[in-house]
Amino acid sequence: MLEYVIAKYNYWVYVILMMIGLYAMMGKRNLVKKLIGMNIFQTSIILFYVSIGVKKGGATVPILEGHGHGGHQAVDVATILNPLPHVLMLTAIVVSIATTGVALAALILIYRRYGTLEEDEIIAARRAAAAPKAKDQAS
Amino acid sequence: MTAQLPALQIAIPLLGAFITPLIGWHRPRLAGLWALAVLAGAAALAVALLMQVTAHGPISYHLGNWAPPWGIAYAVDHLTVLMLLLITGIGLMAFLQARPAVAVSMPGREPYFYTLFLLQVTGLSGIVITGDMFNLFVFLEISSLSGYALIALGEDGAPLATFNYIIIGTVGACFYLLGVGYLYIVTGSLNMADLANLLPALYHSKVVLVAFAFFTVGVAIKMGLFPLHTWMPDAYTTAPAPASALIAPLMTKVAAYVMIRIMFTVFRPEFDIGVIPVATILGWMAVIAILVGGIKALAQTDLKRMLTYIMVAEVGYIVMGISVMNRPGLTGAILHIMNDACMVACLFLVIGALAHKGIPRTISELGSLNRKMPFTMAAFVVAALSMCGLPPACGFFSKWYLVQGTVAAGQWVFAGTLLVSSLINAVLFFRVIEKAYLAPGGGHGHDDQQHDDGHGTANVVRDEAPAAMLAPILIMAALILVLGPFSGTIIDAVISHAVPAAF
Amino acid sequence: MKIMPLKMVAFAAVVLTGALLLYGVEDMPAWGDPQSPANTHVSPRYIENAIPDTATPNIVTAVLADYRGYDTLGETTVIFTAGIACLYILRRPRNQRRKERD
Amino acid sequence: MTDTVISTRPLLAVLVSFAAGMLILATGDRRPNLREGWTIAAALIKFGLVVSMIPTVLAGKVITCRLLTLLPGVELVFRVDAFGLLFGVIAATLWIPTSFYSIGYVRTLNEHAQSRYFFAFALCLSSAVGVAFAGNLLTLLICYEVLTIATWPLVIHHEDGAAIMGGRKYLVYTLTAGTGLLLATVVTYSLAGTLDFTPGGFLAGHAPDGLLMLLFVLFIAGFGVKAGIMPFHEWLPTAMVAPTPVSALLHAVAVVKAGVFGCVRVLLFVFGPNLLRELGIWQAMAGVAAFTVVAAGLLALGQDHLKRRLAFSTINNLALILLGVTLLSENAIRGGILHIANHAFMKITLFFCAGAIYAKTHKDHVSQLDGLGRQMPFTFAAFTIAAMGLSGIPPVNGFISKWFLCLGAVQAGELLFLFVILTSAMLDVAFFFPIIFNGFFREPRPDVAPRIDEAPLIMVIPLCATAAFSVLFGIMPDAVLHFFSITTHAVQQVLGG
């Protein structure tokens, strides 16, 4: 069992990180904490992808030094890390930042309107605002 | 030129979106016209693409001329063009109504609204047109982000609903991304067609099973399948009317499209049936979704919120059609994607017209609305009857295929659920129609005096929405009536090619 | 009172998700295996042909900007979307700003 | 086997009233004369179109109009055979007097929302003729559901509490039934792969007996709701809150007959007599119909509200038609089909009379009619003729169909059902004659005018006309509209095919 965990510990790490993030998103009542959870969650996926690209046995970063000047020779694939997950994650990082940005904008909007970022307080405030209106309609 | 149609289909709304704020900073009015022209162009392109695909078969378009699986490819087949037509067409209709509405309801923000609107259309089009799993994620995020923003500036409660939608929507998108990663680990490929060739050998790998599970959950979140629908009623109800008329009909349908793509293009039906009983699970989830959606809708007093719960049920319809795994069922599901998009669009456009006129959405306050807005209400009735599955509106035909699919699969409970649900819809909509069409208070009967014209409601003046807002409503209503009788033709020409040959 | 069950549900869901993901891990190739499908199916072509195809020594750049350049266009669009979204959400129309100042 | 004539006439016959409906809406309340002009023009054109098809059909041909493919192997198709034509002719013919009568009625009572009223009326006629000419089950189902919806605005026309409740009840019954029909049709399609009506049925051998019986129950329940078969009859008396011309044309002719028509189509053209005999299910069906005949007759006795009494009489007669068709002998089927036509003429007369009385005096209960026959002799004379006919007294047309029904019962060797038919005739006498007696022989109430003071002519003439036709068809069953020949053709098709 332990061997099995160690052989693939990268996956275990990402899963645990992801669980932390997911728990924060679902279990926390503070909206900023939820957002932080979301970021942890996204980061864990990025780590997962990047770890796919690893090649053991001396592979190095996917930059071909000394190959750039016109003539080229064959490259040994085993010496270069898999570049594709890196590319994908560059995009995913940007997506994650963009999402965070929009979420923060929404949070600012919420704060402007309710003066708090605790979900319970916001719900209570909304309920309090709705109650007198309902009473007006009833009468 | 025709060879570049697939690229233009995305490029035009995308570049249009980039340019819109530039125009808008100087001339907000002009930005609206510009965005309208862009959308019209996109819709025209979709029509052209439809004609090309029906004439010459599916197109594989290699971006940058890199052959897949190394580069990104568009896979434009019959299902794709149908969705593109739906997205651009409904986008155009929603925009026709949104332009005058936004000018009134959010002055100073119109160019941004237009930009986000175009980005939303771009994102959705990108999702359906791409043949690459990761590229799909990117466009999913474009459409999601623009969707979050469009919803955020709604009525009271919208920001919180938006934030919750962002959180849960991100979970959905990330689950999808995880699925892509898991498939990549065991296949090394991101291209759908390539994956479809590589996967059958791996169908019993646990990685593939988990990937499939995460795809399904992620997509189910985006399409609002019960019990992952919780974000949907809040988000769509509180969204500003012009935005909800775009997002509500399309987002869930595009997610349903993604589900069909994954289940029938990336994976094969053998996997969906043989390896894990996903069909059965989805079918029963659909049953619950349909019933819970209907019952929750019965409990609503707010017309728009009622519609969102009906949408939860309608998503159940589509998933049920997918889950029975036979030709009529899947035909019904695809047909219902199209029909339901039109119906929901029509209903939300009606809501938009009501909102523009400042009419409260509470059902009990809709009395005599038919006198005030006769055309809008006529369109509402058409869409409502279609929702109840009454012919000759298009809803009847998709219901027919869905029922036929469930019967062919021997799933009598599913068939019963569909039928009960259409009765629930009838109760829901006739409640509204009764309220809107009958004199408030009733009891006028035969008092001979006040019958000259108004029948006791003479004080209600006609106050119809402006023509620019009314036109898309009426077009959608007419479409609902036309699509029905022509569904046989549509299925022959388009949908039958989208169903896997194995069925 | 009300918070406890929510946290329990969240915890259960999280554990379930984690367990499912780890269930899949079992069949995955070992970490860093150069012979794993991910490292042998598509990516070798990038490594081998980046220079002849694109004349770019940085393979990541080659893939990002050329082979999968379309993804990057999408990525840029995401940023643009987020920017417009923030402008749209946070911008206060002039008259409203004036009102708040008063 | 039968020659087919391709023609757009069936389609035009369906569309003409739909077009009129649109024109009515476009014209609106502002120009009532023009609006009513559309109704009458459409009624006349429709009549001409439908009648023009009689010679072709009597020559043994079938008129077909194919439109669109709805499902693989199923088209939207209008196909006029003898049986369909019979219903089409009835609906189209009776629309003419009803149009005139309606105009008189709504103007006398100064009803509200007249445009909506005439629009829905035209739409109903469109779909009723669509039901008649439908060439397969799906087309029938589509027209049938349109008919359901188009009738609703008419039922709730008064918009008071009773009307809304009546409308709700109507919708609950008919929409549920429609759902059942949809399921039955889907299952039929899945089993047989076709839905085209075939004389003698097409379903035999496509499914095990148990499933076929289940299907039969679904179909009969589905169509039976509109046909008022017990226990699904409850909506019909409630729907009598509608204005009287609506009750007249729709609840005596178009809508309920569409239900009966659907039942007969299913019995004879989907299942077919042979399959019904094999399954033995016809006996159960006949039993239900016979029960409805007697029970509706008895219930009618207890109704004081005139239109409700007529409604129960309608239920009684509809069940009689179904009883005849279910007995499956040649004469019984002929009697049943002929009764569709005959009952329509008689019942519409009765409703016209009830409406004329109401429009003139605002009386709608049997007990209020004392001596009214002296004030409205023409109305009451017409009422008497129609009531005689329904009771099976010659020389009114009801006698002919009842005669064949009795013959058919004997032919089928079912003396019990013969007894039921005779009992029903006696019940008819029992619940109609008190009305006639009250009208003519009781001491007039103080508010009855001593001189002749009828409803407007535009109402009286139609009701006299339909009464006169009832007598004419009693003496010469094949006169003018050739109901008898058409019926004979239909029977031959079903039993010979």
mmCIF file with all atom_site columns, C-alpha atoms in Angstrom, chain D residues 414-492:
data_model
loop_
_atom_site.group_PDB
_atom_site.id
_atom_site.type_symbol
_atom_site.label_atom_id
_atom_site.label_alt_id
_atom_site.label_comp_id
_atom_site.label_asym_id
_atom_site.label_entity_id
_atom_site.label_seq_id
_atom_site.pdbx_PDB_ins_code
_atom_site.Cartn_x
_atom_site.Cartn_y
_atom_site.Cartn_z
_atom_site.occupancy
_atom_site.B_iso_or_equiv
_atom_site.pdbx_formal_charge
_atom_site.auth_seq_id
_atom_site.auth_comp_id
_atom_site.auth_asym_id
_atom_site.auth_atom_id
_atom_site.pdbx_PDB_model_num
ATOM 1  C CA . GLU D 1 414 ? -77.717  -9.995 -28.297 1.00 0.00 ? 414 GLU D CA 1
ATOM 2  C CA . LEU D 1 415 ? -81.240  -9.622 -27.047 1.00 0.00 ? 415 LEU D CA 1
ATOM 3  C CA . LEU D 1 416 ? -80.075  -8.048 -23.823 1.00 0.00 ? 416 LEU D CA 1
ATOM 4  C CA . PHE D 1 417 ? -78.715  -5.100 -25.762 1.00 0.00 ? 417 PHE D CA 1
ATOM 5  C CA . LEU D 1 418 ? -81.917  -4.929 -27.798 1.00 0.00 ? 418 LEU D CA 1
ATOM 6  C CA . PHE D 1 419 ? -83.679  -4.504 -24.513 1.00 0.00 ? 419 PHE D CA 1
ATOM 7  C CA . VAL D 1 420 ? -81.229  -1.735 -23.544 1.00 0.00 ? 420 VAL D CA 1
ATOM 8  C CA . ILE D 1 421 ? -81.930  0.152  -26.767 1.00 0.00 ? 421 ILE D CA 1
ATOM 9  C CA . LEU D 1 422 ? -85.662  -0.090 -26.244 1.00 0.00 ? 422 LEU D CA 1
ATOM 10 C CA . THR D 1 423 ? -85.360  0.966  -22.626 1.00 0.00 ? 423 THR D CA 1
ATOM 11 C CA . SER D 1 424 ? -83.360  3.970  -23.717 1.00 0.00 ? 424 SER D CA 1
ATOM 12 C CA . ALA D 1 425 ? -86.104  4.995  -26.110 1.00 0.00 ? 425 ALA D CA 1
ATOM 13 C CA . MET D 1 426 ? -88.578  4.842  -23.271 1.00 0.00 ? 426 MET D CA 1
ATOM 14 C CA . LEU D 1 427 ? -86.330  6.898  -21.058 1.00 0.00 ? 427 LEU D CA 1
ATOM 15 C CA . ASP D 1 428 ? -86.111  9.449  -23.853 1.00 0.00 ? 428 ASP D CA 1
ATOM 16 C CA . VAL D 1 429 ? -89.850  9.732  -23.839 1.00 0.00 ? 429 VAL D CA 1
ATOM 17 C CA . ALA D 1 430 ? -89.820  10.031 -20.087 1.00 0.00 ? 430 ALA D CA 1
ATOM 18 C CA . PHE D 1 431 ? -87.428  12.929 -19.908 1.00 0.00 ? 431 PHE D CA 1
ATOM 19 C CA . PHE D 1 432 ? -88.510  14.839 -23.014 1.00 0.00 ? 432 PHE D CA 1
ATOM 20 C CA . PHE D 1 433 ? -92.238  14.765 -22.814 1.00 0.00 ? 433 PHE D CA 1
ATOM 21 C CA . PRO D 1 434 ? -92.611  16.594 -19.516 1.00 0.00 ? 434 PRO D CA 1
ATOM 22 C CA . ILE D 1 435 ? -90.897  19.525 -21.199 1.00 0.00 ? 435 ILE D CA 1
ATOM 23 C CA . ILE D 1 436 ? -93.280  19.473 -24.129 1.00 0.00 ? 436 ILE D CA 1
ATOM 24 C CA . PHE D 1 437 ? -96.200  18.967 -21.831 1.00 0.00 ? 437 PHE D CA 1
ATOM 25 C CA . ASN D 1 438 ? -95.163  21.872 -19.621 1.00 0.00 ? 438 ASN D CA 1
ATOM 26 C CA . GLY D 1 439 ? -94.658  24.065 -22.621 1.00 0.00 ? 439 GLY D CA 1
ATOM 27 C CA . PHE D 1 440 ? -97.908  23.455 -24.352 1.00 0.00 ? 440 PHE D CA 1
ATOM 28 C CA . PHE D 1 441 ? -100.442 22.330 -21.798 1.00 0.00 ? 441 PHE D CA 1
ATOM 29 C CA . ARG D 1 442 ? -99.595  23.773 -18.415 1.00 0.00 ? 442 ARG D CA 1
ATOM 30 C CA . GLU D 1 443 ? -101.193 27.005 -17.308 1.00 0.00 ? 443 GLU D CA 1
ATOM 31 C CA . PRO D 1 444 ? -98.864  29.821 -18.422 1.00 0.00 ? 444 PRO D CA 1
ATOM 32 C CA . ARG D 1 445 ? -96.853  31.601 -15.795 1.00 0.00 ? 445 ARG D CA 1
ATOM 33 C CA . PRO D 1 446 ? -97.675  35.251 -15.312 1.00 0.00 ? 446 PRO D CA 1
ATOM 34 C CA . ASP D 1 447 ? -94.556  36.410 -17.134 1.00 0.00 ? 447 ASP D CA 1
ATOM 35 C CA . VAL D 1 448 ? -95.366  34.525 -20.323 1.00 0.00 ? 448 VAL D CA 1
ATOM 36 C CA . ALA D 1 449 ? -96.541  36.819 -23.074 1.00 0.00 ? 449 ALA D CA 1
ATOM 37 C CA . PRO D 1 450 ? -100.057 35.959 -24.224 1.00 0.00 ? 450 PRO D CA 1
ATOM 38 C CA . ARG D 1 451 ? -99.248  36.471 -27.882 1.00 0.00 ? 451 ARG D CA 1
ATOM 39 C CA . ILE D 1 452 ? -96.621  34.928 -30.108 1.00 0.00 ? 452 ILE D CA 1
ATOM 40 C CA . ASP D 1 453 ? -93.333  36.521 -29.178 1.00 0.00 ? 453 ASP D CA 1
ATOM 41 C CA . GLU D 1 454 ? -90.459  34.481 -30.537 1.00 0.00 ? 454 GLU D CA 1
ATOM 42 C CA . ALA D 1 455 ? -86.728  34.967 -30.375 1.00 0.00 ? 455 ALA D CA 1
ATOM 43 C CA . PRO D 1 456 ? -85.265  36.918 -33.348 1.00 0.00 ? 456 PRO D CA 1
ATOM 44 C CA . LEU D 1 457 ? -85.790  35.342 -36.741 1.00 0.00 ? 457 LEU D CA 1
ATOM 45 C CA . ILE D 1 458 ? -82.104  34.765 -37.182 1.00 0.00 ? 458 ILE D CA 1
ATOM 46 C CA . MET D 1 459 ? -82.369  32.266 -34.363 1.00 0.00 ? 459 MET D CA 1
ATOM 47 C CA . VAL D 1 460 ? -85.760  30.773 -35.132 1.00 0.00 ? 460 VAL D CA 1
ATOM 48 C CA . ILE D 1 461 ? -85.111  30.029 -38.789 1.00 0.00 ? 461 ILE D CA 1
ATOM 49 C CA . PRO D 1 462 ? -82.041  27.855 -38.143 1.00 0.00 ? 462 PRO D CA 1
ATOM 50 C CA . LEU D 1 463 ? -83.809  25.817 -35.542 1.00 0.00 ? 463 LEU D CA 1
ATOM 51 C CA . CYS D 1 464 ? -86.834  25.301 -37.754 1.00 0.00 ? 464 CYS D CA 1
ATOM 52 C CA . ALA D 1 465 ? -84.507  24.332 -40.591 1.00 0.00 ? 465 ALA D CA 1
ATOM 53 C CA . THR D 1 466 ? -82.695  21.688 -38.611 1.00 0.00 ? 466 THR D CA 1
ATOM 54 C CA . ALA D 1 467 ? -86.014  20.311 -37.362 1.00 0.00 ? 467 ALA D CA 1
ATOM 55 C CA . ALA D 1 468 ? -87.331  20.203 -40.910 1.00 0.00 ? 468 ALA D CA 1
ATOM 56 C CA . PHE D 1 469 ? -84.237  18.358 -42.046 1.00 0.00 ? 469 PHE D CA 1
ATOM 57 C CA . SER D 1 470 ? -84.688  15.881 -39.242 1.00 0.00 ? 470 SER D CA 1
ATOM 58 C CA . VAL D 1 471 ? -88.117  15.057 -40.603 1.00 0.00 ? 471 VAL D CA 1
ATOM 59 C CA . LEU D 1 472 ? -86.885  15.024 -44.185 1.00 0.00 ? 472 LEU D CA 1
ATOM 60 C CA . PHE D 1 473 ? -84.165  12.540 -43.335 1.00 0.00 ? 473 PHE D CA 1
ATOM 61 C CA . GLY D 1 474 ? -86.739  10.488 -41.494 1.00 0.00 ? 474 GLY D CA 1
ATOM 62 C CA . ILE D 1 475 ? -88.856  10.168 -44.600 1.00 0.00 ? 475 ILE D CA 1
ATOM 63 C CA . MET D 1 476 ? -86.101  10.080 -47.176 1.00 0.00 ? 476 MET D CA 1
ATOM 64 C CA . PRO D 1 477 ? -82.892  8.975  -45.462 1.00 0.00 ? 477 PRO D CA 1
ATOM 65 C CA . ASP D 1 478 ? -80.858  9.406  -48.623 1.00 0.00 ? 478 ASP D CA 1
ATOM 66 C CA . ALA D 1 479 ? -82.101  12.865 -49.527 1.00 0.00 ? 479 ALA D CA 1
ATOM 67 C CA . VAL D 1 480 ? -79.805  15.788 -50.319 1.00 0.00 ? 480 VAL D CA 1
ATOM 68 C CA . LEU D 1 481 ? -76.723  14.816 -48.363 1.00 0.00 ? 481 LEU D CA 1
ATOM 69 C CA . HIS D 1 482 ? -76.868  11.053 -49.048 1.00 0.00 ? 482 HIS D CA 1
ATOM 70 C CA . PHE D 1 483 ? -76.212  10.051 -45.460 1.00 0.00 ? 483 PHE D CA 1
ATOM 71 C CA . PHE D 1 484 ? -77.690  6.646  -46.033 1.00 0.00 ? 484 PHE D CA 1
ATOM 72 C CA . SER D 1 485 ? -75.550  5.808  -49.044 1.00 0.00 ? 485 SER D CA 1
ATOM 73 C CA . ILE D 1 486 ? -72.444  7.104  -47.376 1.00 0.00 ? 486 ILE D CA 1
ATOM 74 C CA . THR D 1 487 ? -73.153  4.980  -44.338 1.00 0.00 ? 487 THR D CA 1
ATOM 75 C CA . THR D 1 488 ? -73.716  1.925  -46.491 1.00 0.00 ? 488 THR D CA 1
ATOM 76 C CA . HIS D 1 489 ? -70.386  2.555  -48.178 1.00 0.00 ? 489 HIS D CA 1
ATOM 77 C CA . ALA D 1 490 ? -68.636  2.870  -44.850 1.00 0.00 ? 490 ALA D CA 1
ATOM 78 C CA . VAL D 1 491 ? -70.165  -0.335 -43.554 1.00 0.00 ? 491 VAL D CA 1
ATOM 79 C CA . GLN D 1 492 ? -69.228  -2.195 -46.706 1.00 0.00 ? 492 GLN D CA 1
#
